[in-house]
mmCIF file of C-alpha atoms in Angstrom:
data_model
loop_
_atom_site.group_PDB
_atom_site.id
_atom_site.type_symbol
_atom_site.label_atom_id
_atom_site.label_comp_id
_atom_site.label_asym_id
_atom_site.label_seq_id
_atom_site.Cartn_x
_atom_site.Cartn_y
_atom_site.Cartn_z
ATOM 1 C CA UNK A 1 -71.271 -3.911 -140.755
ATOM 2 C CA UNK A 2 -67.517 -3.966 -141.293
ATOM 3 C CA UNK A 3 -64.863 -6.434 -140.137
ATOM 4 C CA UNK A 4 -64.902 -10.165 -140.825
ATOM 5 C CA UNK A 5 -68.404 -11.632 -140.625
ATOM 6 C CA UNK A 6 -68.909 -15.338 -139.945
ATOM 7 C CA UNK A 7 -72.274 -16.825 -140.907
ATOM 8 C CA UNK A 8 -73.201 -20.233 -139.505
ATOM 9 C CA UNK A 9 -75.565 -22.580 -141.319
ATOM 10 C CA UNK A 10 -76.646 -23.646 -137.860
ATOM 11 C CA UNK A 11 -78.801 -26.663 -138.698
ATOM 12 C CA UNK A 12 -76.093 -28.056 -140.955
ATOM 13 C CA UNK A 13 -73.629 -27.813 -138.078
ATOM 14 C CA UNK A 14 -75.819 -29.243 -135.321
ATOM 15 C CA UNK A 15 -76.800 -32.172 -137.575
ATOM 16 C CA UNK A 16 -73.071 -32.846 -138.029
ATOM 17 C CA UNK A 17 -72.516 -32.520 -134.297
ATOM 18 C CA UNK A 18 -75.361 -34.948 -133.592
ATOM 19 C CA UNK A 19 -73.914 -37.623 -135.845
ATOM 20 C CA UNK A 20 -70.287 -36.874 -134.951
ATOM 21 C CA UNK A 21 -70.530 -36.786 -131.146
ATOM 22 C CA UNK A 22 -71.651 -39.963 -129.323
ATOM 23 C CA UNK A 23 -75.130 -39.976 -127.786
ATOM 24 C CA UNK A 24 -73.459 -41.095 -124.570
ATOM 25 C CA UNK A 25 -72.817 -37.369 -124.010
ATOM 26 C CA UNK A 26 -75.822 -36.661 -121.797
ATOM 27 C CA UNK A 27 -77.314 -34.199 -119.354
ATOM 28 C CA UNK A 28 -77.517 -35.097 -115.635
ATOM 29 C CA UNK A 29 -81.015 -36.515 -116.191
ATOM 30 C CA UNK A 30 -79.768 -38.760 -119.000
ATOM 31 C CA UNK A 31 -81.053 -36.668 -121.931
ATOM 32 C CA UNK A 32 -78.635 -36.682 -124.903
ATOM 33 C CA UNK A 33 -76.906 -33.314 -125.383
ATOM 34 C CA UNK A 34 -74.361 -34.423 -127.982
ATOM 35 C CA UNK A 35 -75.610 -31.927 -130.584
ATOM 36 C CA UNK A 36 -75.646 -29.066 -128.072
ATOM 37 C CA UNK A 37 -72.141 -29.666 -126.786
ATOM 38 C CA UNK A 38 -70.839 -30.546 -130.233
ATOM 39 C CA UNK A 39 -72.129 -27.277 -131.680
ATOM 40 C CA UNK A 40 -70.583 -25.280 -128.819
ATOM 41 C CA UNK A 41 -67.262 -27.022 -129.488
ATOM 42 C CA UNK A 42 -67.621 -26.226 -133.196
ATOM 43 C CA UNK A 43 -68.227 -22.529 -132.531
ATOM 44 C CA UNK A 44 -65.322 -22.394 -130.090
ATOM 45 C CA UNK A 45 -62.959 -23.870 -132.672
ATOM 46 C CA UNK A 46 -64.243 -21.615 -135.458
ATOM 47 C CA UNK A 47 -63.778 -18.464 -133.381
ATOM 48 C CA UNK A 48 -60.301 -19.522 -132.213
ATOM 49 C CA UNK A 49 -59.101 -20.463 -135.695
ATOM 50 C CA UNK A 50 -60.710 -17.702 -137.779
ATOM 51 C CA UNK A 51 -61.229 -14.770 -135.374
ATOM 52 C CA UNK A 52 -64.362 -13.218 -136.837
ATOM 53 C CA UNK A 53 -65.396 -9.752 -135.686
ATOM 54 C CA UNK A 54 -69.074 -10.589 -136.077
ATOM 55 C CA UNK A 55 -70.977 -13.851 -135.878
ATOM 56 C CA UNK A 56 -74.521 -14.861 -136.798
ATOM 57 C CA UNK A 57 -76.149 -18.242 -136.218
ATOM 58 C CA UNK A 58 -78.534 -18.402 -139.188
ATOM 59 C CA UNK A 59 -81.642 -20.531 -138.687
ATOM 60 C CA UNK A 60 -84.286 -22.265 -140.799
ATOM 61 C CA UNK A 61 -87.482 -20.456 -139.826
ATOM 62 C CA UNK A 62 -88.999 -22.378 -142.759
ATOM 63 C CA UNK A 63 -86.910 -25.266 -144.064
ATOM 64 C CA UNK A 64 -89.251 -25.811 -147.059
ATOM 65 C CA UNK A 65 -90.757 -22.444 -148.035
ATOM 66 C CA UNK A 66 -94.127 -22.575 -149.772
ATOM 67 C CA UNK A 67 -92.965 -20.239 -152.538
ATOM 68 C CA UNK A 68 -90.313 -22.780 -153.527
ATOM 69 C CA UNK A 69 -92.720 -25.729 -153.263
ATOM 70 C CA UNK A 70 -95.253 -23.898 -155.440
ATOM 71 C CA UNK A 71 -92.646 -23.788 -158.207
ATOM 72 C CA UNK A 72 -91.271 -27.328 -157.746
ATOM 73 C CA UNK A 73 -93.695 -29.467 -155.699
ATOM 74 C CA UNK A 74 -91.088 -32.162 -155.120
ATOM 75 C CA UNK A 75 -88.740 -29.724 -153.391
ATOM 76 C CA UNK A 76 -87.476 -31.530 -150.254
ATOM 77 C CA UNK A 77 -90.693 -33.592 -150.297
ATOM 78 C CA UNK A 78 -88.895 -36.788 -149.269
ATOM 79 C CA UNK A 79 -87.839 -35.103 -146.004
ATOM 80 C CA UNK A 80 -91.366 -34.206 -144.873
ATOM 81 C CA UNK A 81 -92.328 -36.028 -141.682
ATOM 82 C CA UNK A 82 -95.790 -34.499 -141.548
ATOM 83 C CA UNK A 83 -97.803 -31.776 -143.248
ATOM 84 C CA UNK A 84 -99.255 -28.902 -141.269
ATOM 85 C CA UNK A 85 -102.230 -26.772 -142.206
ATOM 86 C CA UNK A 86 -100.415 -23.620 -141.214
ATOM 87 C CA UNK A 87 -96.733 -22.939 -140.883
ATOM 88 C CA UNK A 88 -93.796 -25.032 -142.122
ATOM 89 C CA UNK A 89 -94.205 -28.767 -142.655
ATOM 90 C CA UNK A 90 -92.574 -30.996 -140.064
ATOM 91 C CA UNK A 91 -89.088 -32.092 -141.122
ATOM 92 C CA UNK A 92 -87.652 -35.540 -140.488
ATOM 93 C CA UNK A 93 -85.246 -35.065 -137.573
ATOM 94 C CA UNK A 94 -83.715 -37.839 -135.455
ATOM 95 C CA UNK A 95 -85.740 -38.415 -132.278
ATOM 96 C CA UNK A 96 -82.765 -37.643 -130.044
ATOM 97 C CA UNK A 97 -81.875 -34.457 -131.950
ATOM 98 C CA UNK A 98 -85.259 -32.708 -132.058
ATOM 99 C CA UNK A 99 -85.416 -31.995 -128.278
ATOM 100 C CA UNK A 100 -81.916 -30.509 -128.396
ATOM 101 C CA UNK A 101 -82.766 -27.760 -130.878
ATOM 102 C CA UNK A 102 -84.636 -25.543 -128.368
ATOM 103 C CA UNK A 103 -81.731 -26.001 -125.947
ATOM 104 C CA UNK A 104 -79.285 -24.877 -128.635
ATOM 105 C CA UNK A 105 -81.407 -21.807 -129.313
ATOM 106 C CA UNK A 106 -81.661 -20.917 -125.618
ATOM 107 C CA UNK A 107 -77.918 -21.317 -125.054
ATOM 108 C CA UNK A 108 -76.980 -19.196 -128.087
ATOM 109 C CA UNK A 109 -79.359 -16.475 -126.906
ATOM 110 C CA UNK A 110 -77.968 -16.511 -123.361
ATOM 111 C CA UNK A 111 -74.387 -16.386 -124.626
ATOM 112 C CA UNK A 112 -75.288 -13.420 -126.807
ATOM 113 C CA UNK A 113 -74.555 -14.886 -130.236
ATOM 114 C CA UNK A 114 -76.918 -13.321 -132.765
ATOM 115 C CA UNK A 115 -79.463 -15.901 -133.934
ATOM 116 C CA UNK A 116 -81.523 -15.007 -137.001
ATOM 117 C CA UNK A 117 -84.326 -16.835 -138.758
ATOM 118 C CA UNK A 118 -86.960 -15.126 -140.898
ATOM 119 C CA UNK A 119 -90.463 -16.499 -141.501
ATOM 120 C CA UNK A 120 -90.872 -17.882 -145.008
ATOM 121 C CA UNK A 121 -87.149 -18.318 -145.617
ATOM 122 C CA UNK A 122 -84.428 -20.910 -145.177
ATOM 123 C CA UNK A 123 -81.164 -20.271 -143.374
ATOM 124 C CA UNK A 124 -79.496 -20.206 -146.818
ATOM 125 C CA UNK A 125 -81.543 -17.128 -147.704
ATOM 126 C CA UNK A 126 -80.645 -15.409 -144.436
ATOM 127 C CA UNK A 127 -76.990 -16.167 -145.137
ATOM 128 C CA UNK A 128 -77.302 -14.879 -148.705
ATOM 129 C CA UNK A 129 -78.801 -11.598 -147.535
ATOM 130 C CA UNK A 130 -76.231 -11.001 -144.805
ATOM 131 C CA UNK A 131 -73.460 -11.786 -147.322
ATOM 132 C CA UNK A 132 -74.928 -9.389 -149.890
ATOM 133 C CA UNK A 133 -75.080 -6.561 -147.354
ATOM 134 C CA UNK A 134 -71.658 -7.117 -145.797
ATOM 135 C CA UNK A 135 -69.028 -4.415 -146.263
ATOM 136 C CA UNK A 136 -66.136 -6.638 -145.252
ATOM 137 C CA UNK A 137 -64.995 -10.240 -145.785
ATOM 138 C CA UNK A 138 -67.457 -13.069 -145.105
ATOM 139 C CA UNK A 139 -66.875 -16.640 -143.987
ATOM 140 C CA UNK A 140 -69.868 -18.953 -144.499
ATOM 141 C CA UNK A 141 -69.621 -22.156 -142.469
ATOM 142 C CA UNK A 142 -71.795 -24.898 -143.933
ATOM 143 C CA UNK A 143 -71.871 -28.527 -144.906
ATOM 144 C CA UNK A 144 -74.245 -27.655 -147.768
ATOM 145 C CA UNK A 145 -72.626 -27.209 -151.177
ATOM 146 C CA UNK A 146 -75.633 -25.172 -152.353
ATOM 147 C CA UNK A 147 -73.982 -22.160 -150.731
ATOM 148 C CA UNK A 148 -70.977 -22.394 -153.052
ATOM 149 C CA UNK A 149 -73.003 -20.089 -155.286
ATOM 150 C CA UNK A 150 -72.221 -17.229 -152.871
ATOM 151 C CA UNK A 151 -68.440 -17.538 -153.244
ATOM 152 C CA UNK A 152 -67.064 -14.244 -154.561
ATOM 153 C CA UNK A 153 -63.339 -13.510 -154.434
ATOM 154 C CA UNK A 154 -63.904 -9.881 -155.344
ATOM 155 C CA UNK A 155 -66.024 -9.330 -152.248
ATOM 156 C CA UNK A 156 -64.071 -11.672 -149.985
ATOM 157 C CA UNK A 157 -66.913 -14.186 -149.598
ATOM 158 C CA UNK A 158 -65.772 -17.766 -149.101
ATOM 159 C CA UNK A 159 -67.280 -20.987 -147.806
ATOM 160 C CA UNK A 160 -65.656 -22.978 -145.013
ATOM 161 C CA UNK A 161 -66.837 -26.520 -145.683
ATOM 162 C CA UNK A 162 -66.261 -29.037 -142.861
ATOM 163 C CA UNK A 163 -64.465 -32.171 -143.980
ATOM 164 C CA UNK A 164 -63.963 -33.585 -140.484
ATOM 165 C CA UNK A 165 -65.632 -31.751 -137.632
ATOM 166 C CA UNK A 166 -64.628 -28.130 -138.010
ATOM 167 C CA UNK A 167 -60.963 -28.751 -137.329
ATOM 168 C CA UNK A 168 -60.446 -29.659 -140.987
ATOM 169 C CA UNK A 169 -62.179 -27.167 -143.253
ATOM 170 C CA UNK A 170 -62.132 -26.848 -147.018
ATOM 171 C CA UNK A 171 -61.613 -23.152 -147.764
ATOM 172 C CA UNK A 172 -63.758 -22.798 -150.844
ATOM 173 C CA UNK A 173 -62.891 -19.892 -153.127
ATOM 174 C CA UNK A 174 -63.318 -19.322 -156.859
ATOM 175 C CA UNK A 175 -60.056 -21.087 -157.700
ATOM 176 C CA UNK A 176 -61.249 -24.272 -156.011
ATOM 177 C CA UNK A 177 -64.665 -24.074 -157.703
ATOM 178 C CA UNK A 178 -63.103 -23.657 -161.137
ATOM 179 C CA UNK A 179 -60.690 -26.517 -160.512
ATOM 180 C CA UNK A 180 -63.329 -28.884 -159.183
ATOM 181 C CA UNK A 181 -66.497 -27.862 -161.037
ATOM 182 C CA UNK A 182 -65.375 -25.640 -163.906
ATOM 183 C CA UNK A 183 -67.496 -22.690 -162.724
ATOM 184 C CA UNK A 184 -67.228 -19.689 -160.421
ATOM 185 C CA UNK A 185 -69.632 -18.898 -157.598
ATOM 186 C CA UNK A 186 -72.246 -17.312 -159.865
ATOM 187 C CA UNK A 187 -72.138 -20.317 -162.178
ATOM 188 C CA UNK A 188 -72.563 -22.879 -159.434
ATOM 189 C CA UNK A 189 -76.323 -22.349 -159.132
ATOM 190 C CA UNK A 190 -76.790 -22.997 -162.866
ATOM 191 C CA UNK A 191 -74.590 -26.094 -162.594
ATOM 192 C CA UNK A 192 -76.652 -27.361 -159.656
ATOM 193 C CA UNK A 193 -80.037 -26.901 -161.320
ATOM 194 C CA UNK A 194 -78.882 -28.539 -164.557
ATOM 195 C CA UNK A 195 -77.437 -31.648 -162.898
ATOM 196 C CA UNK A 196 -80.171 -31.794 -160.225
ATOM 197 C CA UNK A 197 -79.883 -32.589 -156.543
ATOM 198 C CA UNK A 198 -81.746 -35.640 -155.158
ATOM 199 C CA UNK A 199 -81.150 -34.474 -151.572
ATOM 200 C CA UNK A 200 -83.335 -31.428 -152.294
ATOM 201 C CA UNK A 201 -85.764 -33.154 -154.667
ATOM 202 C CA UNK A 202 -84.483 -31.277 -157.731
ATOM 203 C CA UNK A 203 -84.746 -33.486 -160.831
ATOM 204 C CA UNK A 204 -82.274 -31.631 -163.029
ATOM 205 C CA UNK A 205 -82.208 -32.233 -166.775
ATOM 206 C CA UNK A 206 -82.328 -35.903 -167.748
ATOM 207 C CA UNK A 207 -79.052 -37.111 -169.188
ATOM 208 C CA UNK A 208 -77.084 -34.016 -168.140
ATOM 209 C CA UNK A 209 -74.740 -34.704 -165.279
ATOM 210 C CA UNK A 210 -72.185 -32.480 -163.617
ATOM 211 C CA UNK A 211 -69.486 -32.757 -166.294
ATOM 212 C CA UNK A 212 -71.871 -32.107 -169.165
ATOM 213 C CA UNK A 213 -73.433 -29.178 -167.303
ATOM 214 C CA UNK A 214 -69.983 -27.680 -166.733
ATOM 215 C CA UNK A 215 -69.127 -28.038 -170.439
ATOM 216 C CA UNK A 216 -72.379 -26.393 -171.483
ATOM 217 C CA UNK A 217 -71.770 -23.486 -169.102
ATOM 218 C CA UNK A 218 -68.197 -23.132 -170.329
ATOM 219 C CA UNK A 219 -69.451 -23.011 -173.909
ATOM 220 C CA UNK A 220 -72.503 -20.795 -173.501
ATOM 221 C CA UNK A 221 -71.814 -18.780 -170.359
ATOM 222 C CA UNK A 222 -74.924 -19.325 -168.270
ATOM 223 C CA UNK A 223 -78.374 -20.900 -168.332
ATOM 224 C CA UNK A 224 -79.784 -18.112 -170.487
ATOM 225 C CA UNK A 225 -76.980 -18.661 -172.984
ATOM 226 C CA UNK A 226 -77.624 -22.388 -173.047
ATOM 227 C CA UNK A 227 -81.338 -21.906 -173.688
ATOM 228 C CA UNK A 228 -80.587 -19.389 -176.430
ATOM 229 C CA UNK A 229 -78.368 -22.030 -178.029
ATOM 230 C CA UNK A 230 -81.265 -24.487 -177.963
ATOM 231 C CA UNK A 231 -83.104 -22.095 -180.304
ATOM 232 C CA UNK A 232 -80.096 -21.651 -182.571
ATOM 233 C CA UNK A 233 -79.716 -24.568 -185.004
ATOM 234 C CA UNK A 234 -76.089 -23.544 -185.591
ATOM 235 C CA UNK A 235 -75.151 -23.824 -181.906
ATOM 236 C CA UNK A 236 -72.776 -26.627 -180.917
ATOM 237 C CA UNK A 237 -75.287 -28.847 -179.131
ATOM 238 C CA UNK A 238 -75.722 -32.535 -179.790
ATOM 239 C CA UNK A 239 -79.196 -33.599 -180.941
ATOM 240 C CA UNK A 240 -79.645 -35.403 -177.627
ATOM 241 C CA UNK A 241 -78.711 -32.316 -175.587
ATOM 242 C CA UNK A 242 -81.012 -30.102 -177.620
ATOM 243 C CA UNK A 243 -83.897 -32.554 -177.161
ATOM 244 C CA UNK A 244 -83.388 -32.958 -173.424
ATOM 245 C CA UNK A 245 -83.044 -29.241 -172.781
ATOM 246 C CA UNK A 246 -86.152 -28.556 -174.845
ATOM 247 C CA UNK A 247 -88.138 -31.135 -172.900
ATOM 248 C CA UNK A 248 -86.890 -29.652 -169.624
ATOM 249 C CA UNK A 249 -88.085 -26.122 -170.427
ATOM 250 C CA UNK A 250 -90.912 -26.095 -167.820
ATOM 251 C CA UNK A 251 -88.463 -27.136 -165.087
ATOM 252 C CA UNK A 252 -85.738 -24.749 -166.248
ATOM 253 C CA UNK A 253 -88.196 -21.845 -166.258
ATOM 254 C CA UNK A 254 -88.763 -22.119 -162.494
ATOM 255 C CA UNK A 255 -85.653 -23.851 -161.170
ATOM 256 C CA UNK A 256 -83.469 -20.711 -160.957
ATOM 257 C CA UNK A 257 -85.746 -19.075 -158.402
ATOM 258 C CA UNK A 258 -85.821 -22.263 -156.348
ATOM 259 C CA UNK A 259 -82.090 -22.974 -156.473
ATOM 260 C CA UNK A 260 -80.699 -19.468 -156.149
ATOM 261 C CA UNK A 261 -80.311 -18.160 -152.640
ATOM 262 C CA UNK A 262 -82.412 -15.084 -151.877
ATOM 263 C CA UNK A 263 -80.509 -11.891 -151.104
ATOM 264 C CA UNK A 264 -83.431 -9.664 -150.167
ATOM 265 C CA UNK A 265 -84.718 -11.219 -146.941
ATOM 266 C CA UNK A 266 -86.143 -8.651 -144.472
ATOM 267 C CA UNK A 267 -83.533 -9.120 -141.772
ATOM 268 C CA UNK A 268 -84.217 -7.953 -138.221
ATOM 269 C CA UNK A 269 -81.988 -5.341 -136.635
ATOM 270 C CA UNK A 270 -79.582 -7.422 -134.523
ATOM 271 C CA UNK A 271 -76.213 -6.871 -132.897
ATOM 272 C CA UNK A 272 -73.879 -9.189 -134.771
ATOM 273 C CA UNK A 273 -70.729 -8.259 -132.836
ATOM 274 C CA UNK A 274 -68.933 -11.220 -131.311
ATOM 275 C CA UNK A 275 -69.930 -11.163 -127.621
ATOM 276 C CA UNK A 276 -67.172 -10.800 -125.057
ATOM 277 C CA UNK A 277 -69.387 -11.660 -122.110
ATOM 278 C CA UNK A 278 -72.663 -13.616 -121.772
ATOM 279 C CA UNK A 279 -75.819 -11.629 -122.446
ATOM 280 C CA UNK A 280 -77.705 -13.471 -119.692
ATOM 281 C CA UNK A 281 -75.170 -14.858 -117.180
ATOM 282 C CA UNK A 282 -77.759 -16.165 -114.717
ATOM 283 C CA UNK A 283 -79.844 -17.797 -117.416
ATOM 284 C CA UNK A 284 -76.726 -19.331 -118.941
ATOM 285 C CA UNK A 285 -75.631 -20.702 -115.572
ATOM 286 C CA UNK A 286 -79.024 -22.352 -115.138
ATOM 287 C CA UNK A 287 -78.860 -23.856 -118.651
ATOM 288 C CA UNK A 288 -75.340 -25.138 -118.020
ATOM 289 C CA UNK A 289 -76.429 -26.874 -114.828
ATOM 290 C CA UNK A 290 -79.675 -28.237 -116.270
ATOM 291 C CA UNK A 291 -78.064 -29.684 -119.380
ATOM 292 C CA UNK A 292 -74.569 -30.476 -118.138
ATOM 293 C CA UNK A 293 -72.792 -28.295 -120.688
ATOM 294 C CA UNK A 294 -69.539 -28.366 -118.702
ATOM 295 C CA UNK A 295 -66.294 -27.869 -120.546
ATOM 296 C CA UNK A 296 -67.894 -27.198 -123.937
ATOM 297 C CA UNK A 297 -69.551 -24.017 -122.703
ATOM 298 C CA UNK A 298 -66.630 -22.911 -120.569
ATOM 299 C CA UNK A 299 -64.172 -23.258 -123.444
ATOM 300 C CA UNK A 300 -66.404 -21.152 -125.676
ATOM 301 C CA UNK A 301 -66.815 -18.450 -123.033
ATOM 302 C CA UNK A 302 -63.059 -18.368 -122.483
ATOM 303 C CA UNK A 303 -62.443 -18.001 -126.205
ATOM 304 C CA UNK A 304 -65.024 -15.230 -126.550
ATOM 305 C CA UNK A 305 -63.528 -13.301 -123.634
ATOM 306 C CA UNK A 306 -59.932 -13.673 -124.803
#
């Protein structure tokens, strides 16, 4: 597993494609395929601009794992469309996007791009495990700032964060994190759990926003250092900070496991090499005709074969 590895937070990218490409982009039968074609265009641009040696489309086999919900019941609760007795809860997905996801999966498989999701884990955890095992540089492509915690200059792990499509990417390294948030990659998870994240249903610590969290981490090193300071009457905490952190102890005891990306997911044995030719040419031809993938697919295939 050497060479430059590119890890795609696939759902993050096809959601962006869905909202960024007009729904007037449709298959011959009139079905919207804006997310499918948009994602293919994204991957084409990423491969052309960044020339990875290996590529993995990481998937959410479970977008709201039970082991995280057991620790923080409100985790992503506002995004549940319906509860299921077995398996992952149903996530709120736009009506015109949901039918496109199986098409995306089928096209990626036919092209030969490795697609990995692991039961009981989010795509973030799959990404974290691939990044931890990589022997070479890693580019993580995501619109989710949670993955900033994986940034590691020493290991060559950076996040490519789309600002506009994927043509304009923010190359997120430790220098940018320190400038913008006052922390490095390892510190970002502690920053996130202290300030909270409404989009994931994480309450954070009342009264402690991003700037205060960054100051506390700068002063005490990490969450463990902050909580040790709470017990030390000589530590430079305001009475209000000490009170709020004390009251938040139950949350802070479990939040690290919820917020931190897993790096020990049992990954399947897959070929992550960038494909030069389609794995299933006939199947891909049928998908292209059925869904009207046209220039988006052809451009990607040309780029892969170059």
